[in-house]
GROMACS .gro file of N, CA and C in nm:
model
  543
    1MET      N    1  -1.929  -0.664   1.415
    1MET     CA    2  -1.810  -0.620   1.422
    1MET      C    3  -1.786  -0.510   1.413
    2PRO      N    4  -1.686  -0.424   1.507
    2PRO     CA    5  -1.652  -0.276   1.513
    2PRO      C    6  -1.574  -0.280   1.380
    3TYR      N    7  -1.594  -0.164   1.329
    3TYR     CA    8  -1.474  -0.121   1.173
    3TYR      C    9  -1.347  -0.055   1.279
    4VAL      N   10  -1.240  -0.128   1.225
    4VAL     CA   11  -1.141  -0.070   1.268
    4VAL      C   12  -1.022  -0.069   1.149
    5PRO      N   13  -0.985   0.048   1.075
    5PRO     CA   14  -0.903   0.042   0.989
    5PRO      C   15  -0.750   0.060   1.025
    6ALA      N   16  -0.695   0.040   0.938
    6ALA     CA   17  -0.545   0.019   0.917
    6ALA      C   18  -0.477   0.114   0.812
    7LEU      N   19  -0.360   0.171   0.788
    7LEU     CA   20  -0.337   0.253   0.673
    7LEU      C   21  -0.188   0.164   0.678
    8LEU      N   22  -0.171   0.072   0.556
    8LEU     CA   23  -0.049   0.045   0.518
    8LEU      C   24   0.044   0.109   0.399
    9VAL      N   25   0.160   0.143   0.434
    9VAL     CA   26   0.246   0.191   0.344
    9VAL      C   27   0.344   0.122   0.307
   10ILE      N   28   0.354   0.045   0.180
   10ILE     CA   29   0.435  -0.029   0.145
   10ILE      C   30   0.520   0.036   0.029
   11ASP      N   31   0.662  -0.053   0.107
   11ASP     CA   32   0.816  -0.025   0.010
   11ASP      C   33   0.821   0.132  -0.063
   12MET      N   34   0.781   0.213   0.036
   12MET     CA   35   0.851   0.363   0.012
   12MET      C   36   0.992   0.400   0.043
   13GLN      N   37   1.069   0.320  -0.024
   13GLN     CA   38   1.213   0.339   0.044
   13GLN      C   39   1.307   0.415  -0.071
   14ASN      N   40   1.378   0.481  -0.038
   14ASN     CA   41   1.481   0.589  -0.088
   14ASN      C   42   1.538   0.527  -0.228
   15ALA      N   43   1.594   0.390  -0.231
   15ALA     CA   44   1.647   0.335  -0.332
   15ALA      C   45   1.549   0.299  -0.481
   16LEU      N   46   1.429   0.312  -0.413
   16LEU     CA   47   1.333   0.274  -0.531
   16LEU      C   48   1.263   0.438  -0.598
   17LEU      N   49   1.287   0.530  -0.545
   17LEU     CA   50   1.261   0.688  -0.549
   17LEU      C   51   1.282   0.694  -0.727
   18PRO      N   52   1.407   0.696  -0.742
   18PRO     CA   53   1.441   0.706  -0.918
   18PRO      C   54   1.356   0.643  -0.994
   19ILE      N   55   1.305   0.501  -0.962
   19ILE     CA   56   1.229   0.435  -1.049
   19ILE      C   57   1.096   0.443  -1.054
   20MET      N   58   1.041   0.522  -0.939
   20MET     CA   59   0.903   0.559  -0.933
   20MET      C   60   0.843   0.631  -1.049
   21HIS      N   61   0.714   0.626  -1.084
   21HIS     CA   62   0.636   0.729  -1.159
   21HIS      C   63   0.578   0.811  -1.043
   22ARG      N   64   0.574   0.944  -1.078
   22ARG     CA   65   0.510   1.049  -1.010
   22ARG      C   66   0.560   1.033  -0.832
   23PRO      N   67   0.679   1.033  -0.799
   23PRO     CA   68   0.712   0.997  -0.662
   23PRO      C   69   0.657   1.107  -0.571
   24ALA      N   70   0.668   1.254  -0.599
   24ALA     CA   71   0.641   1.335  -0.510
   24ALA      C   72   0.511   1.371  -0.480
   25ALA      N   73   0.400   1.319  -0.606
   25ALA     CA   74   0.244   1.343  -0.560
   25ALA      C   75   0.217   1.198  -0.505
   26THR      N   76   0.260   1.093  -0.518
   26THR     CA   77   0.243   0.999  -0.433
   26THR      C   78   0.249   1.015  -0.288
   27ILE      N   79   0.377   1.067  -0.272
   27ILE     CA   80   0.430   1.076  -0.159
   27ILE      C   81   0.359   1.164  -0.048
   28ALA      N   82   0.348   1.255  -0.137
   28ALA     CA   83   0.228   1.380  -0.080
   28ALA      C   84   0.086   1.326  -0.012
   29ALA      N   85   0.021   1.242  -0.117
   29ALA     CA   86  -0.127   1.172  -0.103
   29ALA      C   87  -0.099   1.057   0.042
   30ILE      N   88   0.012   1.031   0.004
   30ILE     CA   89  -0.003   0.940   0.133
   30ILE      C   90   0.066   0.983   0.288
   31ALA      N   91   0.155   1.091   0.290
   31ALA     CA   92   0.190   1.176   0.368
   31ALA      C   93   0.034   1.252   0.443
   32ALA      N   94  -0.023   1.311   0.363
   32ALA     CA   95  -0.145   1.375   0.384
   32ALA      C   96  -0.247   1.281   0.480
   33LEU      N   97  -0.262   1.155   0.415
   33LEU     CA   98  -0.383   1.059   0.447
   33LEU      C   99  -0.286   0.995   0.608
   34ARG      N  100  -0.129   0.955   0.584
   34ARG     CA  101  -0.104   0.923   0.717
   34ARG      C  102  -0.138   1.015   0.822
   35THR      N  103  -0.101   1.153   0.798
   35THR     CA  104  -0.178   1.253   0.906
   35THR      C  105  -0.287   1.243   0.951
   36ARG      N  106  -0.385   1.244   0.878
   36ARG     CA  107  -0.517   1.199   0.899
   36ARG      C  108  -0.536   1.091   0.988
   37ALA      N  109  -0.468   1.009   0.962
   37ALA     CA  110  -0.482   0.881   1.016
   37ALA      C  111  -0.458   0.859   1.120
   38ARG      N  112  -0.356   0.898   1.187
   38ARG     CA  113  -0.263   0.941   1.318
   38ARG      C  114  -0.349   1.011   1.403
   39ALA      N  115  -0.392   1.147   1.329
   39ALA     CA  116  -0.506   1.214   1.410
   39ALA      C  117  -0.623   1.145   1.444
   40ALA      N  118  -0.664   1.039   1.373
   40ALA     CA  119  -0.814   0.970   1.444
   40ALA      C  120  -0.753   0.861   1.493
   41GLY      N  121  -0.636   0.844   1.533
   41GLY     CA  122  -0.580   0.719   1.607
   41GLY      C  123  -0.580   0.601   1.505
   42VAL      N  124  -0.609   0.586   1.407
   42VAL     CA  125  -0.571   0.479   1.295
   42VAL      C  126  -0.431   0.426   1.293
   43PRO      N  127  -0.423   0.294   1.331
   43PRO     CA  128  -0.274   0.280   1.297
   43PRO      C  129  -0.225   0.275   1.182
   44VAL      N  130  -0.094   0.325   1.154
   44VAL     CA  131  -0.021   0.304   1.041
   44VAL      C  132   0.102   0.193   1.013
   45VAL      N  133   0.104   0.150   0.953
   45VAL     CA  134   0.167  -0.011   0.972
   45VAL      C  135   0.258   0.014   0.819
   46THR      N  136   0.415   0.029   0.844
   46THR     CA  137   0.506   0.037   0.700
   46THR      C  138   0.576  -0.125   0.694
   47VAL      N  139   0.550  -0.149   0.557
   47VAL     CA  140   0.614  -0.253   0.472
   47VAL      C  141   0.721  -0.212   0.460
   48GLN      N  142   0.818  -0.286   0.459
   48GLN     CA  143   0.953  -0.222   0.407
   48GLN      C  144   1.006  -0.357   0.341
   49HIS      N  145   1.057  -0.349   0.225
   49HIS     CA  146   1.090  -0.475   0.158
   49HIS      C  147   1.255  -0.484   0.174
   50HIS      N  148   1.341  -0.586   0.213
   50HIS     CA  149   1.450  -0.645   0.258
   50HIS      C  150   1.489  -0.745   0.110
   51GLY      N  151   1.590  -0.728   0.066
   51GLY     CA  152   1.648  -0.798  -0.038
   51GLY      C  153   1.716  -0.715  -0.167
   52GLY      N  154   1.778  -0.788  -0.260
   52GLY     CA  155   1.830  -0.719  -0.358
   52GLY      C  156   1.927  -0.586  -0.329
   53ASP      N  157   1.869  -0.487  -0.399
   53ASP     CA  158   1.961  -0.354  -0.371
   53ASP      C  159   1.917  -0.276  -0.228
   54LEU      N  160   1.796  -0.360  -0.174
   54LEU     CA  161   1.742  -0.303  -0.040
   54LEU      C  162   1.785  -0.377   0.071
   55GLU      N  163   1.920  -0.356   0.094
   55GLU     CA  164   2.000  -0.433   0.204
   55GLU      C  165   1.938  -0.349   0.329
   56PRO      N  166   1.918  -0.396   0.450
   56PRO     CA  167   1.890  -0.352   0.570
   56PRO      C  168   2.022  -0.281   0.609
   57GLY      N  169   1.968  -0.166   0.645
   57GLY     CA  170   2.082  -0.073   0.728
   57GLY      C  171   2.120   0.031   0.611
   58THR      N  172   2.090   0.021   0.499
   58THR     CA  173   2.167   0.094   0.418
   58THR      C  174   2.052   0.220   0.382
   59GLU      N  175   2.092   0.333   0.317
   59GLU     CA  176   2.043   0.438   0.307
   59GLU      C  177   1.907   0.417   0.225
   60GLY      N  178   1.946   0.358   0.079
   60GLY     CA  179   1.841   0.297  -0.015
   60GLY      C  180   1.743   0.200   0.051
   61TRP      N  181   1.755   0.122   0.150
   61TRP     CA  182   1.639   0.093   0.221
   61TRP      C  183   1.560   0.143   0.310
   62ARG      N  184   1.603   0.255   0.355
   62ARG     CA  185   1.533   0.325   0.449
   62ARG      C  186   1.431   0.386   0.387
   63ILE      N  187   1.324   0.390   0.456
   63ILE     CA  188   1.191   0.470   0.424
   63ILE      C  189   1.200   0.618   0.374
   64VAL      N  190   1.128   0.678   0.259
   64VAL     CA  191   1.163   0.795   0.229
   64VAL      C  192   1.135   0.898   0.340
   65PRO      N  193   1.232   0.960   0.407
   65PRO     CA  194   1.200   1.096   0.521
   65PRO      C  195   1.007   1.134   0.529
   66GLU      N  196   0.969   1.157   0.430
   66GLU     CA  197   0.867   1.212   0.433
   66GLU      C  198   0.717   1.120   0.493
   67LEU      N  199   0.783   0.985   0.458
   67LEU     CA  200   0.681   0.879   0.549
   67LEU      C  201   0.763   0.757   0.643
   68ASP      N  202   0.835   0.832   0.716
   68ASP     CA  203   0.941   0.757   0.820
   68ASP      C  204   0.860   0.707   0.925
   69PRO      N  205   0.863   0.613   0.939
   69PRO     CA  206   0.730   0.555   1.076
   69PRO      C  207   0.768   0.659   1.195
   70ALA      N  208   0.650   0.675   1.249
   70ALA     CA  209   0.707   0.726   1.396
   70ALA      C  210   0.740   0.621   1.508
   71PRO      N  211   0.783   0.657   1.630
   71PRO     CA  212   0.831   0.552   1.715
   71PRO      C  213   0.685   0.478   1.753
   72GLY      N  214   0.749   0.346   1.780
   72GLY     CA  215   0.612   0.266   1.805
   72GLY      C  216   0.536   0.222   1.712
   73GLU      N  217   0.531   0.255   1.576
   73GLU     CA  218   0.466   0.204   1.477
   73GLU      C  219   0.502   0.118   1.405
   74PRO      N  220   0.410  -0.004   1.388
   74PRO     CA  221   0.477  -0.126   1.335
   74PRO      C  222   0.520  -0.105   1.214
   75VAL      N  223   0.655  -0.164   1.180
   75VAL     CA  224   0.733  -0.196   1.067
   75VAL      C  225   0.732  -0.317   1.040
   76VAL      N  226   0.677  -0.371   0.927
   76VAL     CA  227   0.682  -0.500   0.877
   76VAL      C  228   0.788  -0.542   0.809
   77ALA      N  229   0.893  -0.626   0.803
   77ALA     CA  230   1.010  -0.661   0.677
   77ALA      C  231   0.939  -0.789   0.595
   78LYS      N  232   0.949  -0.775   0.451
   78LYS     CA  233   0.940  -0.865   0.360
   78LYS      C  234   1.049  -0.877   0.289
   79THR      N  235   1.003  -0.995   0.199
   79THR     CA  236   1.113  -1.037   0.127
   79THR      C  237   1.032  -1.064  -0.016
   80THR      N  238   0.919  -1.081  -0.057
   80THR     CA  239   0.844  -1.079  -0.173
   80THR      C  240   0.721  -1.020  -0.185
   81SER      N  241   0.677  -0.986  -0.317
   81SER     CA  242   0.557  -0.907  -0.341
   81SER      C  243   0.454  -0.918  -0.226
   82ASP      N  244   0.448  -1.020  -0.188
   82ASP     CA  245   0.309  -1.048  -0.065
   82ASP      C  246   0.365  -0.993   0.080
   83ALA      N  247   0.298  -0.900   0.129
   83ALA     CA  248   0.361  -0.832   0.255
   83ALA      C  249   0.308  -0.921   0.369
   84PHE      N  250   0.227  -1.038   0.341
   84PHE     CA  251   0.178  -1.107   0.428
   84PHE      C  252   0.269  -1.261   0.420
   85LEU      N  253   0.339  -1.307   0.307
   85LEU     CA  254   0.406  -1.412   0.292
   85LEU      C  255   0.515  -1.398   0.397
   86ARG      N  256   0.551  -1.533   0.476
   86ARG     CA  257   0.653  -1.506   0.581
   86ARG      C  258   0.660  -1.355   0.665
   87THR      N  259   0.582  -1.335   0.679
   87THR     CA  260   0.617  -1.199   0.769
   87THR      C  261   0.541  -1.195   0.869
   88ASP      N  262   0.508  -1.094   0.988
   88ASP     CA  263   0.386  -1.086   1.098
   88ASP      C  264   0.317  -0.991   1.089
   89LEU      N  265   0.290  -0.983   0.951
   89LEU     CA  266   0.173  -0.848   0.899
   89LEU      C  267   0.014  -0.911   0.927
   90ALA      N  268  -0.021  -1.059   0.943
   90ALA     CA  269  -0.146  -1.067   0.966
   90ALA      C  270  -0.150  -1.068   1.140
   91THR      N  271  -0.026  -1.098   1.206
   91THR     CA  272  -0.045  -1.078   1.330
   91THR      C  273  -0.054  -0.964   1.398
   92VAL      N  274   0.022  -0.866   1.342
   92VAL     CA  275   0.010  -0.696   1.367
   92VAL      C  276  -0.166  -0.660   1.340
   93LEU      N  277  -0.171  -0.701   1.243
   93LEU     CA  278  -0.328  -0.657   1.235
   93LEU      C  279  -0.421  -0.706   1.283
   94GLY      N  280  -0.403  -0.838   1.357
   94GLY     CA  281  -0.493  -0.886   1.425
   94GLY      C  282  -0.473  -0.862   1.552
   95SER      N  283  -0.331  -0.805   1.623
   95SER     CA  284  -0.335  -0.753   1.723
   95SER      C  285  -0.391  -0.645   1.723
   96LEU      N  286  -0.397  -0.553   1.625
   96LEU     CA  287  -0.475  -0.418   1.633
   96LEU      C  288  -0.615  -0.430   1.627
   97GLY      N  289  -0.668  -0.549   1.582
   97GLY     CA  290  -0.837  -0.584   1.578
   97GLY      C  291  -0.880  -0.522   1.440
   98VAL      N  292  -0.775  -0.525   1.379
   98VAL     CA  293  -0.811  -0.426   1.197
   98VAL      C  294  -0.921  -0.523   1.144
   99THR      N  295  -1.013  -0.435   1.104
   99THR     CA  296  -1.107  -0.544   1.015
   99THR      C  297  -1.117  -0.493   0.828
  100GLU      N  298  -1.030  -0.344   0.832
  100GLU     CA  299  -1.027  -0.308   0.694
  100GLU      C  300  -0.865  -0.237   0.670
  101VAL      N  301  -0.809  -0.255   0.554
  101VAL     CA  302  -0.674  -0.250   0.524
  101VAL      C  303  -0.687  -0.090   0.417
  102LEU      N  304  -0.640  -0.005   0.432
  102LEU     CA  305  -0.621   0.096   0.295
  102LEU      C  306  -0.469   0.069   0.266
  103ILE      N  307  -0.455   0.054   0.133
  103ILE     CA  308  -0.342  -0.001   0.089
  103ILE      C  309  -0.285   0.120  -0.013
  104THR      N  310  -0.151   0.179   0.008
  104THR     CA  311  -0.082   0.248  -0.065
  104THR      C  312   0.055   0.216  -0.081
  105GLY      N  313   0.131   0.282  -0.141
  105GLY     CA  314   0.272   0.247  -0.163
  105GLY      C  315   0.321   0.215  -0.326
  106PHE      N  316   0.420   0.128  -0.327
  106PHE     CA  317   0.482   0.073  -0.465
  106PHE      C  318   0.512  -0.036  -0.475
  107ALA      N  319   0.490  -0.137  -0.554
  107ALA     CA  320   0.455  -0.085  -0.711
  107ALA      C  321   0.327  -0.167  -0.717
  108THR      N  322   0.224  -0.075  -0.806
  108THR     CA  323   0.083  -0.105  -0.845
  108THR      C  324   0.075  -0.282  -0.868
  109GLU      N  325   0.143  -0.280  -0.963
  109GLU     CA  326   0.116  -0.438  -1.022
  109GLU      C  327   0.185  -0.504  -0.949
  110ASN      N  328   0.278  -0.498  -0.842
  110ASN     CA  329   0.380  -0.575  -0.794
  110ASN      C  330   0.286  -0.605  -0.646
  111CYS      N  331   0.404  -0.525  -0.531
  111CYS     CA  332   0.370  -0.528  -0.429
  111CYS      C  333   0.246  -0.472  -0.381
  112VAL      N  334   0.178  -0.380  -0.434
  112VAL     CA  335   0.047  -0.312  -0.399
  112VAL      C  336  -0.100  -0.440  -0.418
  113GLU      N  337  -0.056  -0.506  -0.563
  113GLU     CA  338  -0.155  -0.552  -0.572
  113GLU      C  339  -0.169  -0.717  -0.504
  114THR      N  340  -0.043  -0.758  -0.459
  114THR     CA  341  -0.036  -0.894  -0.425
  114THR      C  342  -0.071  -0.889  -0.299
  115THR      N  343  -0.049  -0.770  -0.241
  115THR     CA  344  -0.096  -0.756  -0.070
  115THR      C  345  -0.256  -0.724  -0.072
  116ALA      N  346  -0.303  -0.624  -0.179
  116ALA     CA  347  -0.432  -0.637  -0.160
  116ALA      C  348  -0.528  -0.769  -0.156
  117ARG      N  349  -0.456  -0.811  -0.249
  117ARG     CA  350  -0.537  -0.949  -0.318
  117ARG      C  351  -0.529  -1.054  -0.166
  118GLN      N  352  -0.423  -1.067  -0.115
  118GLN     CA  353  -0.418  -1.116   0.008
  118GLN      C  354  -0.486  -1.117   0.132
  119ALA      N  355  -0.498  -0.970   0.133
  119ALA     CA  356  -0.562  -0.898   0.228
  119ALA      C  357  -0.725  -0.942   0.215
  120LEU      N  358  -0.774  -0.922   0.133
  120LEU     CA  359  -0.913  -1.006   0.104
  120LEU      C  360  -0.904  -1.116   0.116
  121SER      N  361  -0.814  -1.219   0.059
  121SER     CA  362  -0.832  -1.333   0.071
  121SER      C  363  -0.828  -1.398   0.268
  122ARG      N  364  -0.741  -1.296   0.329
  122ARG     CA  365  -0.742  -1.310   0.473
  122ARG      C  366  -0.817  -1.257   0.530
  123GLY      N  367  -0.961  -1.199   0.475
  123GLY     CA  368  -1.071  -1.162   0.569
  123GLY      C  369  -1.080  -1.029   0.577
  124PHE      N  370  -0.986  -0.901   0.524
  124PHE     CA  371  -1.003  -0.778   0.556
  124PHE      C  372  -1.081  -0.708   0.437
  125ASP      N  373  -1.145  -0.622   0.476
  125ASP     CA  374  -1.209  -0.509   0.393
  125ASP      C  375  -1.098  -0.408   0.341
  126LEU      N  376  -1.124  -0.386   0.204
  126LEU     CA  377  -1.007  -0.302   0.135
  126LEU      C  378  -1.070  -0.186   0.107
  127VAL      N  379  -0.970  -0.055   0.121
  127VAL     CA  380  -0.949   0.022   0.051
  127VAL      C  381  -0.806   0.051  -0.052
  128LEU      N  382  -0.834   0.074  -0.180
  128LEU     CA  383  -0.728   0.094  -0.249
  128LEU      C  384  -0.722   0.248  -0.303
  129VAL      N  385  -0.617   0.326  -0.198
  129VAL     CA  386  -0.610   0.467  -0.229
  129VAL      C  387  -0.571   0.521  -0.350
  130ALA      N  388  -0.637   0.543  -0.464
  130ALA     CA  389  -0.642   0.567  -0.621
  130ALA      C  390  -0.528   0.662  -0.622
  131ASP      N  391  -0.458   0.743  -0.548
  131ASP     CA  392  -0.367   0.832  -0.572
  131ASP      C  393  -0.254   0.786  -0.465
  132GLY      N  394  -0.285   0.712  -0.420
  132GLY     CA  395  -0.151   0.661  -0.292
  132GLY      C  396  -0.081   0.540  -0.331
  133HIS      N  397  -0.064   0.501  -0.461
  133HIS     CA  398  -0.001   0.385  -0.514
  133HIS      C  399   0.077   0.409  -0.620
  134THR      N  400   0.187   0.397  -0.666
  134THR     CA  401   0.226   0.403  -0.790
  134THR      C  402   0.314   0.292  -0.876
  135THR      N  403   0.357   0.298  -0.964
  135THR     CA  404   0.436   0.188  -1.045
  135THR      C  405   0.563   0.253  -1.061
  136SER      N  406   0.643   0.187  -1.144
  136SER     CA  407   0.759   0.241  -1.204
  136SER      C  408   0.757   0.295  -1.348
  137VAL      N  409   0.864   0.403  -1.362
  137VAL     CA  410   0.877   0.450  -1.483
  137VAL      C  411   0.881   0.331  -1.594
  138ARG      N  412   0.831   0.389  -1.733
  138ARG     CA  413   0.832   0.304  -1.838
  138ARG      C  414   0.934   0.348  -1.940
  139PRO      N  415   1.020   0.233  -1.959
  139PRO     CA  416   1.106   0.274  -2.109
  139PRO      C  417   1.021   0.311  -2.213
  140ALA      N  418   1.043   0.407  -2.334
  140ALA     CA  419   0.988   0.460  -2.447
  140ALA      C  420   0.927   0.357  -2.518
  141VAL      N  421   1.023   0.227  -2.488
  141VAL     CA  422   0.974   0.107  -2.607
  141VAL      C  423   0.942  -0.006  -2.469
  142SER      N  424   0.857  -0.052  -2.468
  142SER     CA  425   0.817  -0.152  -2.349
  142SER      C  426   0.685  -0.225  -2.410
  143ASP      N  427   0.694  -0.344  -2.339
  143ASP     CA  428   0.563  -0.396  -2.353
  143ASP      C  429   0.482  -0.370  -2.249
  144PHE      N  430   0.511  -0.294  -2.157
  144PHE     CA  431   0.406  -0.229  -2.029
  144PHE      C  432   0.329  -0.125  -2.067
  145VAL      N  433   0.199  -0.131  -1.989
  145VAL     CA  434   0.141  -0.038  -2.053
  145VAL      C  435   0.189   0.102  -2.019
  146PRO      N  436   0.171   0.215  -2.029
  146PRO     CA  437   0.222   0.335  -1.988
  146PRO      C  438   0.190   0.346  -1.823
  147ALA      N  439   0.266   0.407  -1.740
  147ALA     CA  440   0.267   0.391  -1.574
  147ALA      C  441   0.093   0.473  -1.565
  148ASP      N  442   0.067   0.595  -1.609
  148ASP     CA  443  -0.075   0.635  -1.590
  148ASP      C  444  -0.151   0.513  -1.627
  149LEU      N  445  -0.180   0.452  -1.716
  149LEU     CA  446  -0.283   0.378  -1.730
  149LEU      C  447  -0.283   0.245  -1.668
  150SER      N  448  -0.160   0.225  -1.595
  150SER     CA  449  -0.130   0.083  -1.531
  150SER      C  450  -0.219   0.108  -1.419
  151ILE      N  451  -0.162   0.216  -1.348
  151ILE     CA  452  -0.272   0.279  -1.228
  151ILE      C  453  -0.403   0.300  -1.186
  152ALA      N  454  -0.423   0.361  -1.335
  152ALA     CA  455  -0.570   0.370  -1.352
  152ALA      C  456  -0.646   0.234  -1.375
  153HIS      N  457  -0.593   0.116  -1.448
  153HIS     CA  458  -0.627   0.006  -1.452
  153HIS      C  459  -0.662  -0.077  -1.337
  154HIS      N  460  -0.538  -0.082  -1.279
  154HIS     CA  461  -0.567  -0.143  -1.120
  154HIS      C  462  -0.670  -0.046  -1.017
  155ASN      N  463  -0.689   0.062  -1.018
  155ASN     CA  464  -0.785   0.107  -0.941
  155ASN      C  465  -0.945   0.066  -1.026
  156GLU      N  466  -0.939   0.094  -1.171
  156GLU     CA  467  -1.069  -0.012  -1.217
  156GLU      C  468  -1.101  -0.128  -1.202
  157ILE      N  469  -1.003  -0.208  -1.170
  157ILE     CA  470  -1.041  -0.333  -1.131
  157ILE      C  471  -1.075  -0.348  -1.041
  158TYR      N  472  -1.016  -0.300  -0.914
  158TYR     CA  473  -1.089  -0.288  -0.768
  158TYR      C  474  -1.239  -0.204  -0.744
  159ARG      N  475  -1.267  -0.111  -0.848
  159ARG     CA  476  -1.374  -0.083  -0.849
  159ARG      C  477  -1.493  -0.179  -0.876
  160HIS      N  478  -1.438  -0.282  -0.940
  160HIS     CA  479  -1.547  -0.421  -0.998
  160HIS      C  480  -1.517  -0.539  -0.956
  161ILE      N  481  -1.409  -0.538  -0.852
  161ILE     CA  482  -1.383  -0.676  -0.831
  161ILE      C  483  -1.491  -0.743  -0.741
  162ASP      N  484  -1.530  -0.881  -0.766
  162ASP     CA  485  -1.613  -0.926  -0.689
  162ASP      C  486  -1.588  -1.038  -0.588
  163PHE      N  487  -1.574  -0.980  -0.458
  163PHE     CA  488  -1.506  -1.077  -0.370
  163PHE      C  489  -1.595  -1.093  -0.240
  164PRO      N  490  -1.658  -1.232  -0.241
  164PRO     CA  491  -1.751  -1.232  -0.122
  164PRO      C  492  -1.725  -1.209   0.007
  165ASP      N  493  -1.834  -1.118   0.040
  165ASP     CA  494  -1.813  -1.104   0.201
  165ASP      C  495  -1.716  -1.016   0.231
  166ARG      N  496  -1.669  -0.930   0.118
  166ARG     CA  497  -1.579  -0.829   0.157
  166ARG      C  498  -1.614  -0.680   0.087
  167ARG      N  499  -1.578  -0.610   0.167
  167ARG     CA  500  -1.625  -0.467   0.121
  167ARG      C  501  -1.503  -0.410   0.032
  168VAL      N  502  -1.489  -0.361  -0.093
  168VAL     CA  503  -1.375  -0.301  -0.131
  168VAL      C  504  -1.435  -0.195  -0.200
  169ARG      N  505  -1.309  -0.078  -0.176
  169ARG     CA  506  -1.335   0.048  -0.234
  169ARG      C  507  -1.224   0.107  -0.283
  170VAL      N  508  -1.220   0.200  -0.383
  170VAL     CA  509  -1.123   0.244  -0.413
  170VAL      C  510  -1.147   0.434  -0.388
  171LEU      N  511  -1.075   0.504  -0.350
  171LEU     CA  512  -1.096   0.623  -0.287
  171LEU      C  513  -0.967   0.703  -0.284
  172PRO      N  514  -0.970   0.811  -0.349
  172PRO     CA  515  -0.862   0.904  -0.315
  172PRO      C  516  -0.840   0.963  -0.191
  173ALA      N  517  -0.713   0.990  -0.192
  173ALA     CA  518  -0.667   0.980  -0.036
  173ALA      C  519  -0.780   1.114   0.017
  174ASP      N  520  -0.784   1.221  -0.031
  174ASP     CA  521  -0.882   1.347   0.041
  174ASP      C  522  -1.026   1.255   0.066
  175ARG      N  523  -1.079   1.176   0.012
  175ARG     CA  524  -1.222   1.146   0.033
  175ARG      C  525  -1.168   1.000   0.176
  176VAL      N  526  -1.075   0.956   0.205
  176VAL     CA  527  -1.074   0.864   0.273
  176VAL      C  528  -1.159   0.955   0.398
  177ASP      N  529  -1.294   0.864   0.486
  177ASP     CA  530  -1.308   0.921   0.599
  177ASP      C  531  -1.286   0.774   0.708
  178PHE      N  532  -1.188   0.821   0.803
  178PHE     CA  533  -1.163   0.741   0.896
  178PHE      C  534  -1.256   0.695   1.025
  179GLY      N  535  -1.377   0.796   1.003
  179GLY     CA  536  -1.464   0.777   1.124
  179GLY      C  537  -1.575   0.668   1.077
  180ALA      N  538  -1.594   0.644   0.966
  180ALA     CA  539  -1.705   0.558   0.926
  180ALA      C  540  -1.679   0.449   0.799
  181PRO      N  541  -1.723   0.296   0.792
  181PRO     CA  542  -1.683   0.243   0.672
  181PRO      C  543  -1.770   0.300   0.573
   0.00000   0.00000   0.00000
């Protein structure tokens, strides 16, 4: 089977910026990776949450300008943490012949994590882009682990996850090679 990657950019929307941990660094990593993906002819699929404060057509709902999809690039609307649930993401990836998804975006332990696991369950190989996903800022007193530890924790889980017949990698954006698996 040929190697066909696709870059997924999940929920990088204006209204979410104020609650994102290290948004500038995450956006920069994704933007650089997206530029390289496009240059290599790798599809970029933007996933955009609809619902709650993310009302379609509003400024907050829009994708951050640095990651705005190019004309003709697929945009998948979702309403849950799972970008595959009740969406056309599987159809979009199937029509492109995709065999591996590279996951980036917000939020690490919700939409990124859920979509990554679903991608594996649906037969895709996976790259979790280590510096291309982020979580929410944490209050000073919280039962959540600090944001940097949450990101590191999820990266470590995917370095060791055992998923039959799937290749799973965790790579920083600058180490992703679109030319070979």
